[in-house]
Coordinates of C-alpha atoms and ligand atoms in Angstrom, one line a residue:
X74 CA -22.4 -88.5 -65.4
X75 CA -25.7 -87.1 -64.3
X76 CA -28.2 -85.3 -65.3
X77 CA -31.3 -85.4 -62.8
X78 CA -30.2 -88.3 -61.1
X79 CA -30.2 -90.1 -64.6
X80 CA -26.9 -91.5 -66.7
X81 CA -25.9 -89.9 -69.5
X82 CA -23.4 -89.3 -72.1
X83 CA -22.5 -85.4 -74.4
X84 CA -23.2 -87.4 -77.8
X85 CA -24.7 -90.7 -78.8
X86 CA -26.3 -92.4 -81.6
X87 CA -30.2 -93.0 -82.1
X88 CA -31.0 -96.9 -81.9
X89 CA -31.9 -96.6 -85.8
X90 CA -28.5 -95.3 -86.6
X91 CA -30.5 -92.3 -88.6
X92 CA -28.8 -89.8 -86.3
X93 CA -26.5 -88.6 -83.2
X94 CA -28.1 -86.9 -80.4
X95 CA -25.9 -84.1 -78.7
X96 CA -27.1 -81.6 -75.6
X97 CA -27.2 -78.2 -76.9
X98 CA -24.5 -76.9 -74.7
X99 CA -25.3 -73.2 -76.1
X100 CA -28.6 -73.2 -73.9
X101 CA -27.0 -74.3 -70.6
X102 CA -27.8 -73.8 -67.9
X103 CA -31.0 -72.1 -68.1
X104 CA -32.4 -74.9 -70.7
X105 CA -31.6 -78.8 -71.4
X106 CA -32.0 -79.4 -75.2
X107 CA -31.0 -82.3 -76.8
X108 CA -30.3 -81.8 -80.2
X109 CA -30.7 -84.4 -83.2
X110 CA -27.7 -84.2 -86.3
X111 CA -28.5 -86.2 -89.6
X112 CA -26.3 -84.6 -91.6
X113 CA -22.4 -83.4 -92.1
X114 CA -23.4 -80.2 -92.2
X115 CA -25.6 -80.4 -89.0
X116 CA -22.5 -81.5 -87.0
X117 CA -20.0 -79.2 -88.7
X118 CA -22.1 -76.5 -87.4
X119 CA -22.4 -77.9 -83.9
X120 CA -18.7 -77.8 -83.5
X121 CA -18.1 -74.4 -85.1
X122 CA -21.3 -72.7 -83.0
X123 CA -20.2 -74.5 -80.3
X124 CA -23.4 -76.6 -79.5
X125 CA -20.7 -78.9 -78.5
X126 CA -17.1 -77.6 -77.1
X127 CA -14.2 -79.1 -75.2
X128 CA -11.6 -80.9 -77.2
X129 CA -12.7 -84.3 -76.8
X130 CA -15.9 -83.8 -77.5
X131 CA -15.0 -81.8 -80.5
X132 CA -13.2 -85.2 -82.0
X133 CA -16.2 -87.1 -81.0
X134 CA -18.6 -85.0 -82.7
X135 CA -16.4 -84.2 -85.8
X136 CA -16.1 -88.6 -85.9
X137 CA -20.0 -89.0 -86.0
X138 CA -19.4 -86.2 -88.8
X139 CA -17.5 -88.5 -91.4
X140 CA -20.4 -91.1 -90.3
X141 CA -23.3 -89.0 -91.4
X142 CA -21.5 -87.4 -94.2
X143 CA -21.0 -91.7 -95.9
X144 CA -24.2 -92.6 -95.5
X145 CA -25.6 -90.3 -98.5
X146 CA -22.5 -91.1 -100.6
X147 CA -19.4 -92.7 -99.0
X148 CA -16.8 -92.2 -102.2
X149 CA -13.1 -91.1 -102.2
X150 CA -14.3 -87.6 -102.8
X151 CA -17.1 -87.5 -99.9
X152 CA -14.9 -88.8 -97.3
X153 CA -12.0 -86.0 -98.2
X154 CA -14.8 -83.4 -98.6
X155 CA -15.9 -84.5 -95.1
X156 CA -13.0 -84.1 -93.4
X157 CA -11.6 -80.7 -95.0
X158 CA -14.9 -79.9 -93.8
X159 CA -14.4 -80.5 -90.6
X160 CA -11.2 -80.1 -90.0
X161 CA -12.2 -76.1 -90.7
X162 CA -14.8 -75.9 -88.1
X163 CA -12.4 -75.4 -85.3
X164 CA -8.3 -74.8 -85.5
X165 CA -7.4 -74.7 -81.8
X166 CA -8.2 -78.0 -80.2
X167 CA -6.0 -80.7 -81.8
X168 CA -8.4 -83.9 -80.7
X169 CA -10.6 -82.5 -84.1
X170 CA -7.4 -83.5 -86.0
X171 CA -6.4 -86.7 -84.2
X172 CA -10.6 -87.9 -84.8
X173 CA -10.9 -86.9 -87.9
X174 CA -7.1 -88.6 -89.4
X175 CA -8.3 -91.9 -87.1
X176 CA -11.5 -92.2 -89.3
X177 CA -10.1 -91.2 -92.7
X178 CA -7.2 -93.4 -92.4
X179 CA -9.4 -96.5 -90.9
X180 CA -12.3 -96.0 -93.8
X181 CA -10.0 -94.9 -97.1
X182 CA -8.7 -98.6 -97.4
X183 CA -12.4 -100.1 -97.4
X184 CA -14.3 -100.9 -100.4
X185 CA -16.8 -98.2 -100.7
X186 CA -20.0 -100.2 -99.3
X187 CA -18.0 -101.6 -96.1
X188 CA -17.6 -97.9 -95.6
X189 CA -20.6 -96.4 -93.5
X190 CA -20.9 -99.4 -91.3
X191 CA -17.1 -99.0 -90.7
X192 CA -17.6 -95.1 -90.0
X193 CA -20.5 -95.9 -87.6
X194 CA -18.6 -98.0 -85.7
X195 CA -14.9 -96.2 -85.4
X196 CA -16.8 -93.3 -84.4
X197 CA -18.7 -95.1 -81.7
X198 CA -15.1 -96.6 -80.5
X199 CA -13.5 -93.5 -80.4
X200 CA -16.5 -92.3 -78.2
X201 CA -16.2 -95.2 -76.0
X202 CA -12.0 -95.2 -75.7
X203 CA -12.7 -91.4 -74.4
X204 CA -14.8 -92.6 -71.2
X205 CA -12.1 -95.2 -70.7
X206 CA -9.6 -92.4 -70.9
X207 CA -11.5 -89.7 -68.9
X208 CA -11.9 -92.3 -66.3
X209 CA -8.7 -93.4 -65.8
X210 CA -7.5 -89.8 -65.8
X211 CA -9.4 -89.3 -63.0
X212 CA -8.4 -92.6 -61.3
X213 CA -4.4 -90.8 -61.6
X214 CA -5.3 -87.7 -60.7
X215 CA -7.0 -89.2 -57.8
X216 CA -4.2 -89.6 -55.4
X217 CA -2.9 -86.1 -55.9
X218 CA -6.4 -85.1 -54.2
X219 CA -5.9 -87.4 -51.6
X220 CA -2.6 -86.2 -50.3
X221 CA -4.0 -82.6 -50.5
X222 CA -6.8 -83.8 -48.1
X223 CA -4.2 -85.5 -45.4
X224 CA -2.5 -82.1 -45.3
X225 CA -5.7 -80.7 -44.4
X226 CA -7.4 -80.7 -40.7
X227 CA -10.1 -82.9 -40.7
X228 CA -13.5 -82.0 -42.7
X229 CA -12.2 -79.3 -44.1
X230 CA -12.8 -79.4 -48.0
X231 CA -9.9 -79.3 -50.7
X232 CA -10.1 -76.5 -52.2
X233 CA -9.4 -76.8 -56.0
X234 CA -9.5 -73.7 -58.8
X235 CA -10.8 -74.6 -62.7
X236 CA -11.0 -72.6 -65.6
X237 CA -13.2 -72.8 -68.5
X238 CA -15.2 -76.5 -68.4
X239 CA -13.3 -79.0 -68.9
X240 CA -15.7 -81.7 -67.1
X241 CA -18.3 -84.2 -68.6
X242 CA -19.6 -81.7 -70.9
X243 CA -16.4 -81.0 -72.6
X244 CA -15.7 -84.9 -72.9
X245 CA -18.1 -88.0 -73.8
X246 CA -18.3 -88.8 -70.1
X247 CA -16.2 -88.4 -66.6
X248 CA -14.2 -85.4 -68.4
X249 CA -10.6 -84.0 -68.0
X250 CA -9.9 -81.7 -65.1
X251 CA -12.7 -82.5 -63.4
X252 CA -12.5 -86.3 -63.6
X253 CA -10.1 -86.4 -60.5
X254 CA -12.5 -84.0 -59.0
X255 CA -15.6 -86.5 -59.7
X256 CA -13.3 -89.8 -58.8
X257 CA -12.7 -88.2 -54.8
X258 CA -16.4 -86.8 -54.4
X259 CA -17.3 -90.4 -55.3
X260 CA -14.6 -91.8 -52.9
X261 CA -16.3 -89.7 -49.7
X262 CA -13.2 -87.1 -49.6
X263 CA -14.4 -83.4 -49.5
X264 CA -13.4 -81.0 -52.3
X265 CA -14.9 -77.6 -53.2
X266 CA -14.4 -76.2 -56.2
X267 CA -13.5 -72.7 -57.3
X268 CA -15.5 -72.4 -60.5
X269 CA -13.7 -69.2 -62.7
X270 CA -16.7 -67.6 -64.7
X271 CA -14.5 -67.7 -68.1
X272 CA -15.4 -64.9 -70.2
X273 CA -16.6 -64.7 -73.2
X274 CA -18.7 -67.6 -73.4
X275 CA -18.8 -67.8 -69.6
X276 CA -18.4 -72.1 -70.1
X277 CA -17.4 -71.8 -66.3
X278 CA -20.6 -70.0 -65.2
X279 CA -22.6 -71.9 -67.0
X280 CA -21.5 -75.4 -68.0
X281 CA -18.9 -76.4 -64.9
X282 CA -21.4 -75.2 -62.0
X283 CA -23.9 -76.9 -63.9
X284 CA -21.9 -80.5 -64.2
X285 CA -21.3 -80.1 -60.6
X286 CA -24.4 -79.2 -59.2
X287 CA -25.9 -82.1 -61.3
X288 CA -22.9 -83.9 -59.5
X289 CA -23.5 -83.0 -56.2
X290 CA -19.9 -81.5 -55.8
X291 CA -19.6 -78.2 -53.8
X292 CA -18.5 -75.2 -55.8
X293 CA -18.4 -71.6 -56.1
X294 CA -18.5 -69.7 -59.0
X295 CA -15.9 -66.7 -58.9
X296 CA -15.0 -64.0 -61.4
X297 CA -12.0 -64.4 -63.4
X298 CA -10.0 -61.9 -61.3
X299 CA -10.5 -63.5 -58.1
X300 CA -8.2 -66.5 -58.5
X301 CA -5.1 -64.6 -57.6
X302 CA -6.3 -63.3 -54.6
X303 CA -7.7 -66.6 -53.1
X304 CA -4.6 -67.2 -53.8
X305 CA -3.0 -65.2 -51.7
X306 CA -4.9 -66.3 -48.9
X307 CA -4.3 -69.8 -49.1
X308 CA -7.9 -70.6 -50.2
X309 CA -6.6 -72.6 -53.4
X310 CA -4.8 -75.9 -52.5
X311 CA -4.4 -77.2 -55.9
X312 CA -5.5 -75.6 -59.8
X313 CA -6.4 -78.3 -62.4
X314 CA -7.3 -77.4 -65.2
X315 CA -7.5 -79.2 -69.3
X316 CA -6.1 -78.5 -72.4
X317 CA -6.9 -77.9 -75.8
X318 CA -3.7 -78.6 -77.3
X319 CA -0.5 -79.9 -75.8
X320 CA 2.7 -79.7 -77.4
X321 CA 5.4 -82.4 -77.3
X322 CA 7.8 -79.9 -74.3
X323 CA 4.3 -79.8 -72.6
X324 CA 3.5 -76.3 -73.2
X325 CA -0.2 -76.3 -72.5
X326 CA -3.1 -74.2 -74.9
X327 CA -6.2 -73.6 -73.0
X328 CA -9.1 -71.4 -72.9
X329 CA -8.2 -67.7 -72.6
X330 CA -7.4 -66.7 -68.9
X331 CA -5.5 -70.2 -68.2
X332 CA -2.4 -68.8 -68.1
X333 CA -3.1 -66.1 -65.9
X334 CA -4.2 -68.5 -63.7
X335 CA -0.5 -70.8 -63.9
X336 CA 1.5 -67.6 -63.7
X337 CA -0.7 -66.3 -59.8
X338 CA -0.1 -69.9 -58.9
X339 CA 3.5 -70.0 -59.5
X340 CA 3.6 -66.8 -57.4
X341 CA 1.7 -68.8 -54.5
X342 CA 3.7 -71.6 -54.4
X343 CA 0.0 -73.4 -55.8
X344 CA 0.1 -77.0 -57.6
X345 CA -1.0 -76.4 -61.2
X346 CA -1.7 -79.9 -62.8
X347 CA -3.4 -80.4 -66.4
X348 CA -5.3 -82.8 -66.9
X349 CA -5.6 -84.7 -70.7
X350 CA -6.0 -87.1 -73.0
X351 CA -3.5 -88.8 -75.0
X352 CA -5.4 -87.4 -78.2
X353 CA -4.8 -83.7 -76.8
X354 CA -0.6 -84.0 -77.3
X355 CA 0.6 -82.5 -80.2
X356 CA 3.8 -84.3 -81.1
X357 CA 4.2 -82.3 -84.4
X358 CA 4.8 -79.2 -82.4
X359 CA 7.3 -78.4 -79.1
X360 CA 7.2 -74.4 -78.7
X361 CA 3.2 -73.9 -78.0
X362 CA 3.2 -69.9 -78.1
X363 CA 4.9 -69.8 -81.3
X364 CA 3.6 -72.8 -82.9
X365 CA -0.3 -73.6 -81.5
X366 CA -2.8 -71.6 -84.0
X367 CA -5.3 -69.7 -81.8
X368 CA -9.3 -69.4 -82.9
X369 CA -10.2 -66.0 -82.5
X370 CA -13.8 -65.7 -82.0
X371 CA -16.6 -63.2 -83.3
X372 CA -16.4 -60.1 -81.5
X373 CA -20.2 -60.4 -79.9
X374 CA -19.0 -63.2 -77.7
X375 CA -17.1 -60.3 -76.2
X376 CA -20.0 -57.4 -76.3
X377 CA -22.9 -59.7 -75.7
X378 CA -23.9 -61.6 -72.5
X379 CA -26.6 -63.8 -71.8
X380 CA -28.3 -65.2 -68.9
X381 CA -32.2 -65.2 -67.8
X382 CA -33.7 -62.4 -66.0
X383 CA -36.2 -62.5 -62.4
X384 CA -38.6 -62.9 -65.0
X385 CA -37.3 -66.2 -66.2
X386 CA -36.4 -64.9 -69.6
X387 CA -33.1 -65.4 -71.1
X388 CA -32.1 -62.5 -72.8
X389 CA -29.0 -61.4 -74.5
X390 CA -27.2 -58.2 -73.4
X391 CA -24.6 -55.8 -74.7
X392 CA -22.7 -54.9 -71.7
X393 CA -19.7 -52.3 -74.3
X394 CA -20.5 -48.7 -75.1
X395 CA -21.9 -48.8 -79.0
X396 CA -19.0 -48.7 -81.3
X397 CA -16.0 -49.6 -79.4
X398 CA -14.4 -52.6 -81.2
X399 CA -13.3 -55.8 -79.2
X400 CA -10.9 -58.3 -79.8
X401 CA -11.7 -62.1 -78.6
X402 CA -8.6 -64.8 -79.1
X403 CA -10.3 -67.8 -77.2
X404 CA -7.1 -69.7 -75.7
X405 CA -4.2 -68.7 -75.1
X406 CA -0.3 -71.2 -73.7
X407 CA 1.0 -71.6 -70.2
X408 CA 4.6 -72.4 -70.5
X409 CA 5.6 -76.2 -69.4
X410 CA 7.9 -74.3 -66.6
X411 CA 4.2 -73.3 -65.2
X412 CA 3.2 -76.7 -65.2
X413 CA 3.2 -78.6 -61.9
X414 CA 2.0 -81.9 -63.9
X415 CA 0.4 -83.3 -66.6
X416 CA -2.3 -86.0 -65.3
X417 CA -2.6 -88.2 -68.4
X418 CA -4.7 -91.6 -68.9
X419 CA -1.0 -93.6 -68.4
X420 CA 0.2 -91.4 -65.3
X421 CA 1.3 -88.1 -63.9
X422 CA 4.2 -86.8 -65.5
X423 CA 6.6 -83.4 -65.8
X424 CA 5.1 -81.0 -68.3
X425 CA 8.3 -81.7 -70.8
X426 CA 9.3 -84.4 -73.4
X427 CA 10.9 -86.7 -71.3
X428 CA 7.8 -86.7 -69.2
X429 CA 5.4 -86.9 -72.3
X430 CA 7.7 -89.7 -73.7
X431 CA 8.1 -91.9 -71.2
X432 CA 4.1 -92.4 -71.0
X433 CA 3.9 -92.0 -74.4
X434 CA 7.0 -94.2 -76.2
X435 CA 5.6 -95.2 -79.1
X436 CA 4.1 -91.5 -79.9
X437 CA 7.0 -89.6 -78.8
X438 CA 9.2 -92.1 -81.4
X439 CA 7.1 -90.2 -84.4
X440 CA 7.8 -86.8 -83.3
X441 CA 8.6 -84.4 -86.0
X442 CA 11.9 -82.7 -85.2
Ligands
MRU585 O1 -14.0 -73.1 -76.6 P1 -14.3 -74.3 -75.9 O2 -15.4 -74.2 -74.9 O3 -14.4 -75.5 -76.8 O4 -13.0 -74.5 -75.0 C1 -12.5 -75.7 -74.7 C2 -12.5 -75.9 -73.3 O5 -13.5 -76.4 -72.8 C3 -11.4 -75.6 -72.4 O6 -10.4 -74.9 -73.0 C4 -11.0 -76.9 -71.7 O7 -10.4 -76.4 -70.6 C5 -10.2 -77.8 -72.5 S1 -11.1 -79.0 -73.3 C6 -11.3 -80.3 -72.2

């Protein structure tokens, strides 16, 4: 997607192969960083301090992370050091596990100096099969946009509610949810966006209205509350949203305040669709609020708010009363019955197993039971 008129990718490797670029997604929007990582550690601690977020970019980063950590010594006991590594950085989003598995099972049978060659380049596939999945999730979702549209009088936008980012930013390109969204601006049909804020970390504020002013899509950022009443009015014609973790009945883990979101929808007779990966289903678990481990975060994401001042400062601010503890679990599972449809890379399906396994055959026949 964009940035300044110009092309770019979330991650990427320098020509030299010495290092992967990312864009400090931490600074956003107020500054555009670009980050170098040359080691495992480097990249471990992008994921966990969330210089990169969003599930796909997650795996991506955490794939580059096996690559850096071979190059200084690519043995048995450096690749398995790598991966417990990162595997601990994050525990919500599953796309960390599926990236990380795909590299240690596709370098462990190599002989040891094929090995960092052979990381380089799985990592750089797995980077480019997510474009080719992001893109094709949005060529699926596409139609659902376009019937919205025919139900609308003419030149009147779509109006379509998202939660958290779960665009470019959260992806290597195109992103999830917003990749239908990207796919009908570029097709001429008129969509708005309803851009929830998504405390803590405020990804919506800051990342999504980015991505879509960059974009050229027309948006407005709400609070988290006002969803529901929009709502009501019949200002929300569809909700799309992604997913951090999907479980084989299609019960759907998302940033915290998703679910809030599926249950006023529901209520207003408003199409909820997810929109994700194939790496994103979970077929080792089926019941997501029982099952799906949820990362809670450090308590100042809650207490502390940034954001630049008139004076073009950006400056951190604690917005609780000194001493009064917080609590901060980041995600949190809409039920499949919630679920209008999953958009995936193969199709639109039901949110439930028979859904998930038609697209999905050869998957859904290694599903632990
Ligand atoms: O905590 P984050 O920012 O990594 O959260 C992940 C997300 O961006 C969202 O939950 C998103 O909707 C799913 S990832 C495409």
């Amino acid at each position: 997607m964009k940035v300044d008129g110009k092309s770019m990718r979330t991650i990427w490797p320098t020509e030299d192969g010495e290092a992967v670029e990312i864009i400090d997604q931490t600074l956003l929007p107020h500054r555009f960083v670009i980050c170098r990582l040359t080691t495992l550690d480097e990249a471990a601690h992008a994921i966990s301090a969330m210089q990169v977020r969003g599930a796909p970019l997650i795996g991506a980063t955490a794939a580059y992370g096996v690559y850096l950590a071979l190059r200084g010594d690519a043995s048995d006991k450096a690749l398995d050091a790598a991966c417990s590594a990162l595997l601990e950085t994050r525990p919500t989003a599953v796309n960390l596990r599926w990236a990380v598995d795909e590299m240690h099972s596709h370098i462990a049978p190599l002989a040891v100096e094929e090995r960092e060659a052979a990381a380089y380049a799985r990592a750089t596939e797995i980077c480019d099969e997510d474009v080719a999945i992001c893109r094709d999730i949005g060529i699926n979702g596409l139609p659902l946009i376009v019937e919205a549209a025919k139900s609308k009088p003419e030149s009147t936008p779509v109006n379509i509610l998202t939660h958290c980012n779960a665009g470019w930013l959260a992806a290597v390109d195109w992103g999830t949810a917003l990749a239908p969204i990207y796919a009908a601006h570029n097709e001429g049909i008129i969509v708005r966006v309803w851009v929830d804020e998504t405390r803590p970390r405020n990804q919506g504020a800051a990342l999504t209205a980015w991505e879509l002013g960059q974009h050229g899509v027309a948006h407005s950022v709400i609070v988290d509350n006002a969803g529901g009443h929009l709502m009501q009015r019949g200002q929300v014609d569809m909700v799309i949203t992604g997913t951090d973790r999907t479980t084989s009945q299609g019960d759907v883990c998302n940033k915290i305040g998703t679910y809030l979101k599926a249950l006023a929808a529901h209520d207003n007779n408003v199409p909820f669709y997810v929109a994700l990966p194939g790496p994103t289903i979970d077929w080792t678990m089926s019941d997501g609020i029982a099952e799906i481990p949820i990362e809670e975060r450090n308590g100042d994401e809650v207490k502390w708010i940034s954001g630049r001042t008139a004076e073009n400062q950006v400056v951190a601010v604690d917005v609780t009363p000194k001493g009064s503890p917080v609590a901060n679990p980041a995600f949190d599972v809409t039920p499949a019955r919630l679920v209008t449809g999953l958009i995936t890379e193969r199709g639109v399906c039901v949110a439930s197993y028979e859904g998930l396994a038609e697209l999905y055959p050869e998957q859904a026949g290694q599903k632990i039971l």
